[in-house]
Coordinates of C-alpha atoms and ligand atoms in Angstrom, one line a residue:
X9 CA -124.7 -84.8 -121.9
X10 CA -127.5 -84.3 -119.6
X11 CA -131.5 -84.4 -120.3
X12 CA -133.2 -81.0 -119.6
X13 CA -135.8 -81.2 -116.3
X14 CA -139.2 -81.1 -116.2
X15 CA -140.9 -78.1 -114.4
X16 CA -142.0 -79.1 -111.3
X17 CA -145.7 -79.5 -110.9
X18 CA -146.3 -82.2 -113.5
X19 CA -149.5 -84.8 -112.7
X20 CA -150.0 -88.1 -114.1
X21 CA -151.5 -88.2 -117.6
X22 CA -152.4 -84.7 -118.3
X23 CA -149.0 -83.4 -117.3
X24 CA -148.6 -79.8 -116.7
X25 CA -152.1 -78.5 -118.2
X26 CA -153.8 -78.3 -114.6
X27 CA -151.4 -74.7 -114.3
X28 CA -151.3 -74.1 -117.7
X29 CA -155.7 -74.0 -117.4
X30 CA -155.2 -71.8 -114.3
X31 CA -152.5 -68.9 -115.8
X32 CA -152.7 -69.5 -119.4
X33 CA -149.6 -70.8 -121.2
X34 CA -148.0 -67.9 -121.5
X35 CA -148.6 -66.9 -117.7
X36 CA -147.4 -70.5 -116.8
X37 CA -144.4 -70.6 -119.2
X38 CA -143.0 -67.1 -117.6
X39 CA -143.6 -68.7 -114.3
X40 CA -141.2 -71.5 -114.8
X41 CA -138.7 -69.4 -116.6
X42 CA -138.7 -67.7 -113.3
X43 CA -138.1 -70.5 -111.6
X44 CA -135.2 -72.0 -114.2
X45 CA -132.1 -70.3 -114.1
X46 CA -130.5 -72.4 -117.0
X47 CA -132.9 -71.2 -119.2
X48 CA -133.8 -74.2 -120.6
X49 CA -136.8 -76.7 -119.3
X50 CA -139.8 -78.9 -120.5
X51 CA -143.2 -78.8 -119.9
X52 CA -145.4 -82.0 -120.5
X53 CA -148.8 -81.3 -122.6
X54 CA -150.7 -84.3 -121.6
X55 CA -148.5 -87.2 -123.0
X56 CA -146.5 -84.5 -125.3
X57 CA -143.5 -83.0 -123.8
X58 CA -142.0 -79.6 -125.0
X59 CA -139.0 -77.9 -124.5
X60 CA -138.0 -74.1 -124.1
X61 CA -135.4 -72.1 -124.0
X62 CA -134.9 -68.8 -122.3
X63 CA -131.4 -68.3 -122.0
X64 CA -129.5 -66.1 -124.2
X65 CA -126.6 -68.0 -124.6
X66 CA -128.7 -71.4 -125.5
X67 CA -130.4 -69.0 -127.9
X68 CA -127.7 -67.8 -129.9
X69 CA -126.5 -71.4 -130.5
X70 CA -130.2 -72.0 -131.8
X71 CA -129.9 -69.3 -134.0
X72 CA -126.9 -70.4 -135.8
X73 CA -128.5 -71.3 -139.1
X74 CA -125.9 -73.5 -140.0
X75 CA -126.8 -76.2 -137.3
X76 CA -130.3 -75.2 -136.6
X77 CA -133.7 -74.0 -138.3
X78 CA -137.4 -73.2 -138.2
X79 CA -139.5 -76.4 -137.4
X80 CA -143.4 -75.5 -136.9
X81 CA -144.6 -76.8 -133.5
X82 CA -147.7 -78.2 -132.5
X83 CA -149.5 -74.7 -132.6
X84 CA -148.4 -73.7 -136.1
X85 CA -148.8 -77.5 -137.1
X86 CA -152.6 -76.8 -136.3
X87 CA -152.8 -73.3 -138.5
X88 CA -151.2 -75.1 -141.6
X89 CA -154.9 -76.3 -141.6
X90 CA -155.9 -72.9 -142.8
X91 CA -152.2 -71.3 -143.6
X92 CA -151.0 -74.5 -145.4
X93 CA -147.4 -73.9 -147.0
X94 CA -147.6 -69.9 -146.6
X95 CA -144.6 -68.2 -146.0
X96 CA -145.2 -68.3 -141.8
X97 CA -146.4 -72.4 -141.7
X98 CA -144.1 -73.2 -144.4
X99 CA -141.4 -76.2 -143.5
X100 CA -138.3 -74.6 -144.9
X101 CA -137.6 -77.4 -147.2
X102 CA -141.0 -76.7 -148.9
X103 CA -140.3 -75.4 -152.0
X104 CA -142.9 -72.9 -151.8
X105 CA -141.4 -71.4 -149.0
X106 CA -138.3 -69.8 -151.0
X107 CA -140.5 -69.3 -154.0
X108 CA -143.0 -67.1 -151.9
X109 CA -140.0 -65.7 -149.8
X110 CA -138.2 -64.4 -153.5
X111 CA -141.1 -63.4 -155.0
X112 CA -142.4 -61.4 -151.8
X113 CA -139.2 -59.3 -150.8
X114 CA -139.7 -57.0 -153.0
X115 CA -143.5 -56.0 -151.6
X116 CA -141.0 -55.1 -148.6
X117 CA -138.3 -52.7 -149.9
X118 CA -138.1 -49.5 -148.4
X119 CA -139.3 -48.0 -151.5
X120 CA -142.5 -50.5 -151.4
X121 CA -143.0 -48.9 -148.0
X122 CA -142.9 -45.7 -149.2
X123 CA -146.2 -46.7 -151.1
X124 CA -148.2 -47.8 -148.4
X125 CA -147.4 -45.0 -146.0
X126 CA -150.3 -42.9 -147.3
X127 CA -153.0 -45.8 -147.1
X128 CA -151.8 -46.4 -143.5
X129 CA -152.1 -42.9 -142.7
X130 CA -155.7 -42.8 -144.0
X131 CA -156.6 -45.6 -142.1
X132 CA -155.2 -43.6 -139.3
X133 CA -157.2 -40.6 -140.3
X134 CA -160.3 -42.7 -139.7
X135 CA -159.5 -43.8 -136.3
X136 CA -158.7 -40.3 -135.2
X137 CA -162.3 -39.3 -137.0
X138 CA -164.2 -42.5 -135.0
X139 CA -162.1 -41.1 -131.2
X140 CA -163.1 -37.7 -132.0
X141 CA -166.6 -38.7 -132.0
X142 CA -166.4 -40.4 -128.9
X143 CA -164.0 -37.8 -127.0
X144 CA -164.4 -37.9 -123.5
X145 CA -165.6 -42.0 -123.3
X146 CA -163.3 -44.9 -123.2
X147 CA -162.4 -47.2 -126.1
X148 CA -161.3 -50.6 -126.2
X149 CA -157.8 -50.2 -127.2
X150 CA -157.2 -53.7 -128.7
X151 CA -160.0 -53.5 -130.9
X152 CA -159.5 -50.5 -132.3
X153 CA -156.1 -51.1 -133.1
X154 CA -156.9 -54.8 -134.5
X155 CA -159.6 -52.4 -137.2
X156 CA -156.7 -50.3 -137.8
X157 CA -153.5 -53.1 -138.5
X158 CA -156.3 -55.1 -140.7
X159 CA -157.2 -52.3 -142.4
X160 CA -153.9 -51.2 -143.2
X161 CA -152.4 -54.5 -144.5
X162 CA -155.3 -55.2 -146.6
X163 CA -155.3 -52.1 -148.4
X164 CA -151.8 -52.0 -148.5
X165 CA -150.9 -55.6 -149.6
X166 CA -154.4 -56.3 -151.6
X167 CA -156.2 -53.2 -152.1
X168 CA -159.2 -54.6 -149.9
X169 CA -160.6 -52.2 -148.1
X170 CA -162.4 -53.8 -144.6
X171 CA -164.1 -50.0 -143.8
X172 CA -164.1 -51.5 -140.1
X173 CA -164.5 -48.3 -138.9
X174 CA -167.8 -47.6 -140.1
X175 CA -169.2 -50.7 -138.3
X176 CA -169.6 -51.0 -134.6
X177 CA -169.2 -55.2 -134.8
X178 CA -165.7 -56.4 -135.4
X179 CA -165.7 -57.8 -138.9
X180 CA -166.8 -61.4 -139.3
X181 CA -163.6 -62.3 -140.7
X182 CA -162.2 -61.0 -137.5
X183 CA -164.5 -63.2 -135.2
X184 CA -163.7 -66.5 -137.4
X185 CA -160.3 -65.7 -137.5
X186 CA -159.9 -65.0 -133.4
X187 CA -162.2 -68.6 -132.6
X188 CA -159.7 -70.3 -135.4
X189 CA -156.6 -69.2 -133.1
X190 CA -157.9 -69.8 -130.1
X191 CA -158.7 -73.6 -131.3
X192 CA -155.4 -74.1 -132.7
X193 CA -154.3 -73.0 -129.1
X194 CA -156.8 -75.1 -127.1
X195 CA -155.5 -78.4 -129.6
X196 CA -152.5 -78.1 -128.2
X197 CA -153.3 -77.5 -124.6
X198 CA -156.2 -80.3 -124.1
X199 CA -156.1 -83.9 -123.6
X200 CA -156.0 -86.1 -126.8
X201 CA -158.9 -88.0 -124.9
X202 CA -160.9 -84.0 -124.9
X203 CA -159.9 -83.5 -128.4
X204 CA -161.6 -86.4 -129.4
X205 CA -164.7 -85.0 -127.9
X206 CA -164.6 -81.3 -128.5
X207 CA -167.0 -82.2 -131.9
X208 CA -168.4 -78.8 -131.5
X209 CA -165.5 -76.7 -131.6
X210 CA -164.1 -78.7 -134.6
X211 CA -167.3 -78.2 -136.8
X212 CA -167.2 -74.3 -135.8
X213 CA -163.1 -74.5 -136.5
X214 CA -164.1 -75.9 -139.9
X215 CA -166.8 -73.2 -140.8
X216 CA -164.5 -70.3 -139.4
X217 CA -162.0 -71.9 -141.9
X218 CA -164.7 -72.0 -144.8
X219 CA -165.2 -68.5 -144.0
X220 CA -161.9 -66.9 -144.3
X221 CA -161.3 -69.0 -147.6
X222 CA -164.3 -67.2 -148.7
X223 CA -163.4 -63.8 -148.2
X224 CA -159.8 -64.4 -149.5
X225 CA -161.2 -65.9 -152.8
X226 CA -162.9 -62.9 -153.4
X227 CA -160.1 -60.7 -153.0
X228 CA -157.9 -62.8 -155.3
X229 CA -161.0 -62.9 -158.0
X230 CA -161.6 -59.5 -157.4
X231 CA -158.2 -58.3 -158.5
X232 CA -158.4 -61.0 -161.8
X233 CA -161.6 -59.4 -162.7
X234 CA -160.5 -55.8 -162.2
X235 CA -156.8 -56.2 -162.4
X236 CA -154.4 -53.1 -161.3
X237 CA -151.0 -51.8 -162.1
X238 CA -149.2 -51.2 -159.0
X239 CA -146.8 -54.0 -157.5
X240 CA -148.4 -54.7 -154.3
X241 CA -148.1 -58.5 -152.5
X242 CA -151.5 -59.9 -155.0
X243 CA -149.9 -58.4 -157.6
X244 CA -146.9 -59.9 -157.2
X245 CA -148.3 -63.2 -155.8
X246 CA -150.6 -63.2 -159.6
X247 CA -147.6 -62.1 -162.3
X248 CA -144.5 -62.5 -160.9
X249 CA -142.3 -65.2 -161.4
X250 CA -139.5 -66.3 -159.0
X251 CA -136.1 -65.0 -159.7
X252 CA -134.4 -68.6 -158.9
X253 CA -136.9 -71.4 -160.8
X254 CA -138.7 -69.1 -163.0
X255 CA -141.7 -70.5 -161.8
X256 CA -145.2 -68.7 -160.4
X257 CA -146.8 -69.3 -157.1
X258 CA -149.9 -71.4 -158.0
X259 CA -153.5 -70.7 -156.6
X260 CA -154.1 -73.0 -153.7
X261 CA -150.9 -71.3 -152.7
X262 CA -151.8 -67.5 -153.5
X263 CA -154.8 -68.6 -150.9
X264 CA -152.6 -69.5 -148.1
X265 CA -150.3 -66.5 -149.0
X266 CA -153.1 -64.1 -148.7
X267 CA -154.9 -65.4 -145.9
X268 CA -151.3 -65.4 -143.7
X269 CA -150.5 -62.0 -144.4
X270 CA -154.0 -61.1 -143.5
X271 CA -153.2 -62.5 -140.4
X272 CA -149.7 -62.3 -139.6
X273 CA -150.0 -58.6 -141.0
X274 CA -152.3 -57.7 -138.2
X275 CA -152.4 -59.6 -135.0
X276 CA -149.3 -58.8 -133.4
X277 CA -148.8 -55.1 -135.0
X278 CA -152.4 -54.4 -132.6
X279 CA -151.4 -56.2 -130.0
X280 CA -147.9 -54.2 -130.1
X281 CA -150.0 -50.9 -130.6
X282 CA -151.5 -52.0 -127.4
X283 CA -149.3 -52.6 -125.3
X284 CA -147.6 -49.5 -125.8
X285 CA -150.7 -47.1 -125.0
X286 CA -150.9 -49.6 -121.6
X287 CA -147.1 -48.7 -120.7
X288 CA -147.4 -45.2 -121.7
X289 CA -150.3 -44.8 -119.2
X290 CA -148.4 -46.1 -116.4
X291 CA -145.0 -43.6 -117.3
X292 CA -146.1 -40.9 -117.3
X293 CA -142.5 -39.0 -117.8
X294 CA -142.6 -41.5 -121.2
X295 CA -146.0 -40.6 -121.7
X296 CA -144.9 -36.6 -121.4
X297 CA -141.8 -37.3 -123.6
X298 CA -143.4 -38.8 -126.6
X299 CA -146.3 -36.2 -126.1
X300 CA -143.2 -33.8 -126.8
X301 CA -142.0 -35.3 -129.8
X302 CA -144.9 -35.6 -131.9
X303 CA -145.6 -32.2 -131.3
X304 CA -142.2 -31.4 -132.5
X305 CA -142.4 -34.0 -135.5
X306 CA -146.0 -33.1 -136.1
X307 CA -147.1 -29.6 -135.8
X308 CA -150.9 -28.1 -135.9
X309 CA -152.3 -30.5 -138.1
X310 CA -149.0 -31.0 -140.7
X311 CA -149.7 -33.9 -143.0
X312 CA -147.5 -36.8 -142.0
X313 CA -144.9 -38.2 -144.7
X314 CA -142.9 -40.9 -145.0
X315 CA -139.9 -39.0 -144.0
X316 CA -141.4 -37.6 -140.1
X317 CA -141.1 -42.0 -139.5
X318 CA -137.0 -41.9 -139.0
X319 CA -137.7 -39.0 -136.7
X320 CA -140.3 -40.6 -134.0
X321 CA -137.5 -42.2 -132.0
X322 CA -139.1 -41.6 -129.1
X323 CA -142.6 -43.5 -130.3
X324 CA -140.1 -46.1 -131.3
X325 CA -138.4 -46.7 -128.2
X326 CA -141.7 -47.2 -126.5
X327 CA -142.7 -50.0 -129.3
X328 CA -139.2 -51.8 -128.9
X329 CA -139.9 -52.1 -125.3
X330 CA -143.7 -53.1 -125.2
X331 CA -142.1 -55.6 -127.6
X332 CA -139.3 -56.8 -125.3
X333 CA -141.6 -57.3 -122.2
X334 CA -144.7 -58.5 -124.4
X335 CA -143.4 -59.6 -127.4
X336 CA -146.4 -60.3 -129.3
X337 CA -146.1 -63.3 -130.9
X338 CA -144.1 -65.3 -128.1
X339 CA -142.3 -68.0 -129.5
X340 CA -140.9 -69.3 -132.2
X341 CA -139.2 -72.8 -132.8
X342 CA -136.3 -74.9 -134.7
X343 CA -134.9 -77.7 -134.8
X344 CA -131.4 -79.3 -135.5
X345 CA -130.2 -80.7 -138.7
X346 CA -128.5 -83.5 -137.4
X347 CA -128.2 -84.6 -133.1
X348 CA -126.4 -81.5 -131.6
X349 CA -125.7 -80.4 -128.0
X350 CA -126.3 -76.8 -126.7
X351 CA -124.9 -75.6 -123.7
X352 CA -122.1 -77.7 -123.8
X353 CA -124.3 -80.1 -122.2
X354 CA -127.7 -80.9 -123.6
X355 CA -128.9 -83.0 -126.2
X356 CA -131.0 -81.5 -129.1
X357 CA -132.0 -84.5 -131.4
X358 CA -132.4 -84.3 -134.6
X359 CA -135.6 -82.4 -135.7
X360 CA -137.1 -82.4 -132.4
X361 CA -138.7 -78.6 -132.2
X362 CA -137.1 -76.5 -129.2
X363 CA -139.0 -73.6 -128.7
X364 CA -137.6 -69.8 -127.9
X365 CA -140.0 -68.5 -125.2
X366 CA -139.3 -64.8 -126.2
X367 CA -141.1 -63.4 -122.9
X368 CA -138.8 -65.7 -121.0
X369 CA -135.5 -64.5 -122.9
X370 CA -136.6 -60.8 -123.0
X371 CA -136.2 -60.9 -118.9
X372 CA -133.1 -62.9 -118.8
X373 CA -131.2 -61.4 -115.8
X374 CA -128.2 -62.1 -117.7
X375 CA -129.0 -59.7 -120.7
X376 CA -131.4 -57.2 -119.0
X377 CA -130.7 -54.7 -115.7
X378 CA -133.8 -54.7 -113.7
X379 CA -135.8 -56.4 -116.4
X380 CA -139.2 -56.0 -115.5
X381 CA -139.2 -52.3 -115.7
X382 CA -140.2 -50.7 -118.4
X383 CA -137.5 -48.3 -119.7
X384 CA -137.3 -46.8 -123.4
X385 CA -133.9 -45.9 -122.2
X386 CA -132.5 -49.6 -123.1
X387 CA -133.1 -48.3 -126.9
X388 CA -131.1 -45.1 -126.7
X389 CA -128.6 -45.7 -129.6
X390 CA -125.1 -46.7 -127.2
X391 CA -127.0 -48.7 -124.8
X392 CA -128.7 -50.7 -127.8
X393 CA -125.1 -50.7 -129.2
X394 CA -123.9 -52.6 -126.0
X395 CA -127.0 -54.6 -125.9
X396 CA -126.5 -58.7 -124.9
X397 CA -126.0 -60.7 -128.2
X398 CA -129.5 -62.7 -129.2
X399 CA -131.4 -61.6 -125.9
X400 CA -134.1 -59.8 -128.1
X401 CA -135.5 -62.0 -130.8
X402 CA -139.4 -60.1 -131.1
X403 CA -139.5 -61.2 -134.9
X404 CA -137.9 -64.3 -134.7
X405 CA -134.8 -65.3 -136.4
X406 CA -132.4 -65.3 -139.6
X407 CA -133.7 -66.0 -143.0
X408 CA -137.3 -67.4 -141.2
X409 CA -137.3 -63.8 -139.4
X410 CA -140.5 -61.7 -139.5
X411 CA -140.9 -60.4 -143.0
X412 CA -142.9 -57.5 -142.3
X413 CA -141.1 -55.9 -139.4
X414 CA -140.2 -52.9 -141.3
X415 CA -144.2 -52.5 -142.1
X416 CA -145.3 -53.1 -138.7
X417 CA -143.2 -50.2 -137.3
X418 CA -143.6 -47.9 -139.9
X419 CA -147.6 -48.4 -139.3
X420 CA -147.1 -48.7 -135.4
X421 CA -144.9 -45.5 -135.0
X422 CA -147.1 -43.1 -137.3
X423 CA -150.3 -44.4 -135.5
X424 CA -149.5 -43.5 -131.6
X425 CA -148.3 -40.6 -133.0
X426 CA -151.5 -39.5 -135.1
X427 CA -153.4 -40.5 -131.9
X428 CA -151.1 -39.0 -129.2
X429 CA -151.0 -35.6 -131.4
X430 CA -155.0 -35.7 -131.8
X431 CA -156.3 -36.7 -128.4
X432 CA -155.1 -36.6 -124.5
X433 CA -155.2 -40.4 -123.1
X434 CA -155.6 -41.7 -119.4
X435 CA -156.5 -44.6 -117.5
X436 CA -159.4 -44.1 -114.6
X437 CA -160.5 -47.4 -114.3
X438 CA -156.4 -47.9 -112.9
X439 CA -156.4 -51.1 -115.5
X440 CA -154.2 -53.8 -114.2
X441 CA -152.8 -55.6 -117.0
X442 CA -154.0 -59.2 -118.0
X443 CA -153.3 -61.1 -121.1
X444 CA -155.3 -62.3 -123.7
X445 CA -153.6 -65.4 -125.4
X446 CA -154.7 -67.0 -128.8
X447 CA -151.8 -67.9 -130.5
X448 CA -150.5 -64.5 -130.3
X449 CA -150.9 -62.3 -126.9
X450 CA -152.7 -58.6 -126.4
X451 CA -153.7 -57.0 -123.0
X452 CA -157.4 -58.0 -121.7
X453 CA -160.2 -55.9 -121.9
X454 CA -158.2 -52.8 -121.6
X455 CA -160.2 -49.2 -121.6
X456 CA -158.7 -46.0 -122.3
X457 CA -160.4 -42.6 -122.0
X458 CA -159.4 -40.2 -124.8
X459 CA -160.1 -37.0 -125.2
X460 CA -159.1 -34.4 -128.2
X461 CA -156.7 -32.5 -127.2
X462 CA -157.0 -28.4 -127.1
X463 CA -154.9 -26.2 -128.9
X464 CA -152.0 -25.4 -126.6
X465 CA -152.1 -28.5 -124.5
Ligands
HEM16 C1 -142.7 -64.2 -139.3 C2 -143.4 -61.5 -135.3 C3 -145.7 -58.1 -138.0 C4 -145.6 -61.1 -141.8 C5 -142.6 -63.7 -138.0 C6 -141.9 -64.3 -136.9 C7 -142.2 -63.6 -135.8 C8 -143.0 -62.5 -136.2 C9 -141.6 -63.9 -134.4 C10 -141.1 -65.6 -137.0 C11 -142.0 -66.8 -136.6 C12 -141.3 -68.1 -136.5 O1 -140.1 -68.2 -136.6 O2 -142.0 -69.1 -136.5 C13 -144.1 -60.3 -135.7 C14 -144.4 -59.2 -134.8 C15 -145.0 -58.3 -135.6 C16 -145.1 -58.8 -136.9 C17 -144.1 -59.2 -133.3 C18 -145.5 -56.9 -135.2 C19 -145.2 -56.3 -134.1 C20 -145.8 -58.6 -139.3 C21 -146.4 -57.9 -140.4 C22 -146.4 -58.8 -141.4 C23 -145.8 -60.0 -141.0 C24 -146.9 -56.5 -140.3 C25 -146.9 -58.6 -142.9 C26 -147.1 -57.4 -143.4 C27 -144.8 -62.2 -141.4 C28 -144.6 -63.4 -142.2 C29 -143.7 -64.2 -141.5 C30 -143.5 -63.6 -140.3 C31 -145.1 -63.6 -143.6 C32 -143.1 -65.5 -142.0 C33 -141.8 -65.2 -142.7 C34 -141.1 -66.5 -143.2 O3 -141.0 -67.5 -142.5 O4 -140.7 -66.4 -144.4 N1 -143.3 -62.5 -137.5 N2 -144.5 -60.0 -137.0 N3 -145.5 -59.9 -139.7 N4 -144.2 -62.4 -140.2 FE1 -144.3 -61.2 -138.6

């Protein structure tokens, strides 16, 4: 066996965070995967050295479950602060982890979705209602879309309603949450020795903490003091009992629950949402096409239903791509069981965490023709059919796979729809993209002018 190289570039002590400060971590990890045509190389974070892996092959051996699985990295190591053993920090041999995970599936059955389409579509109503005010200005896509993915999951999943489109601020819980992310990112990408000294940003990390915790106890006393009948994930989380132990998720636990599918059930969905509007924008043939289909799917002012979802392939093609260029949550990580090598060559030890760079693997030249170029065509049902095994991982993998992937598209693919039918979009401020990182990524500052659309157009 071999040892997997460093990326060039690395100083004494503080390693490779000199780039990593200058392009982000994202923008430096995509740079090396450039530069790596193995697909698999480390970066040192101060005296901390990582590995990832970009190559698809190396990636499907990872996601064999029988030699490999999830180990939280530094980052998510940081969130079990506030996410604890929920279902997304969770080590898989916590037990609460296949408790939650039993208990939970049900919340995501098709027939469960079937529920929540009409609260997602009101929440949709209400951004349409706040763009048709401002027709003719520019909004600030990622914003709106981060009102309307936390809206949607907290009616949906705990009957909370956020109303954060009758406010002009995001909601506090927004602000604390986006400081607490950006922390846990900036914990893993300064110097022990600045850790030590950033007193500040801990005290603030703890108060944005205190803050969530606040809002999520409310919800959960909320429901205990006016308790409902429908089976939505509080419900479950409160009366259920797992189908394997018997046993019910206790409190501290129903806190983390909550509080990770406030955020996991948002983030990425917005930052998904858009990334799409900024692709659409620069394709305009892609822009025209999906233009044509939800005028086909969705007539004059036809109420949407569950059913008009299968049938927005178009609006789905453009989310699977913004997802393979910018998948939204960019990494995940595992570990192996016991010392294994990968590659035929290198040496994973034992429940060291490798990470899956996803941005990386999404652009392997080995999986992808011309993969920086965005083309919904990829998604057409025989190329997809013919697609490179384990080259797209956006929700991660196997039994530790993205639990709400089904909610995030059925929400995603009826929103640009109810907004492409409703208003006409363009870009004149020519926005070049630029990321946003916390822990999960979203384009920068990104405008877009909308305009309702006339009858006809
Ligand atoms: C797990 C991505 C939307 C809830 C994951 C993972 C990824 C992911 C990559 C695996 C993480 C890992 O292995 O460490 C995404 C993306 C989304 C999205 C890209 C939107 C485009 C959602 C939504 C919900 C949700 C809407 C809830 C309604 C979760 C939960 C887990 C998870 C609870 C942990 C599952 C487990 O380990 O049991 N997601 N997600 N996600 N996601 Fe999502």
């Amino acid at each position: 066996t071999v040892s997997v190289p460093l990326a060039a570039g690395a100083l004494p002590v503080i390693g490779h965070l000199h780039q990593i400060a200058r392009t982000g971590l994202v923008g430096q990890l995509l740079e090396v995967s450039r530069r790596s045509p193995e697909g698999i190389f480390k970066l040192r974070f101060g005296s901390r050295v990582s590995l990832f892996v970009t190559d698809p092959d190396l990636v499907a051996e990872l996601c064999d479950e029988t030699r490999f699985r999830k180990m939280p990295g530094p980052g998510l190591r940081v969130v079990r602060k506030f996410a604890g053993d929920g279902l997304f920090t969770a080590f898989g041999d916590e037990p609460n982890w296949g408790k939650a995970h039993r208990i939970l599936l049900p919340a995501f059955s098709q027939r469960a979705m079937r529920g929540y389409f009409e609260m997602i579509v009101e929440v949709c109503d209400q951004l349409v209602a706040k763009w048709s005010r401002k027709s003719g200005t520019d909004v600030l896509v990622a914003d709106d879309m981060t009102r309307l993915t936390l809206d949607s999951i907290a009616i949906a999943g705990f009957g909370h309603r956020f109303d954060s489109f009758e406010r002009e601020e995001l909601d506090s819980f927004l602000q604390a949450l986006g400081r607490a992310l950006g922390e846990a990112l900036s914990t893993i990408t300064r110097l022990p020795v600045q850790n030590r000294f950033a007193t500040k940003a801990k005290a603030q990390y703890e108060a944005d903490i205190a803050e969530m915790n606040a809002l999520v106890d409310g919800i959960i006393a909320d429901r205990r003091v006016n308790p409902t009948d429908g089976r939505d994930l509080l419900n479950l989380m409160l009366t259920a009992a797992d189908p394997e132990t018997g046993e019910r998720l206790d409190d501290v636990n129903i806190r983390y629950q909550v509080l990770t599918f406030l955020i996991a059930g948002h983030e990425t969905t917005s930052g998904m949402l858009t990334f799409a509007f900024a692709y659409l924008l620069r394709n305009p043939a892609v822009l025209a096409q999906a233009y044509a289909e939800v005028d086909r799917v969705l007539p004059g002012d036809t109420r949407p239903d569950f059913a008009h979802v299968a049938r927005l392939e178009v609006c789905e093609r453009v989310l699977k791509e913004a997802l393979r260029l910018w998948p939204t949550a960019p990494a995940f990580s595992l570990a192996p069981f016991e010392d294994e090598v990968i590659g035929g060559r290198w040496l994973m030890k034992k429940d060291r965490p490798i990470n899956v760079f996803t941005p990386g693997l999404h652009r392997s030249s080995k999986a992808w023709d011309d993969p920086e170029e965005f083309d919904i065509d990829r998604w057409l049902p025989d190329a997809e059919a013919a697609r490179y095994p384990h080259a797209y991982k956006p929700f991660g993998n196997g039994e530790r796979a993205c639990i709400g992937r089904q909610f995030a598209m059925v929400e995603a693919k009826i929103a640009l729809a109810m907004m492409l039918r409703a208003f006409a979009i363009s870009d004149p401020h020519a926005y070049r993209l630029r990321i946003k990182e916390t822990l999960s990524i979203k384009p920068d500052e990104f405008y877009m002018r909308v305009r309702l659309r006339q009858p006809h157009e």
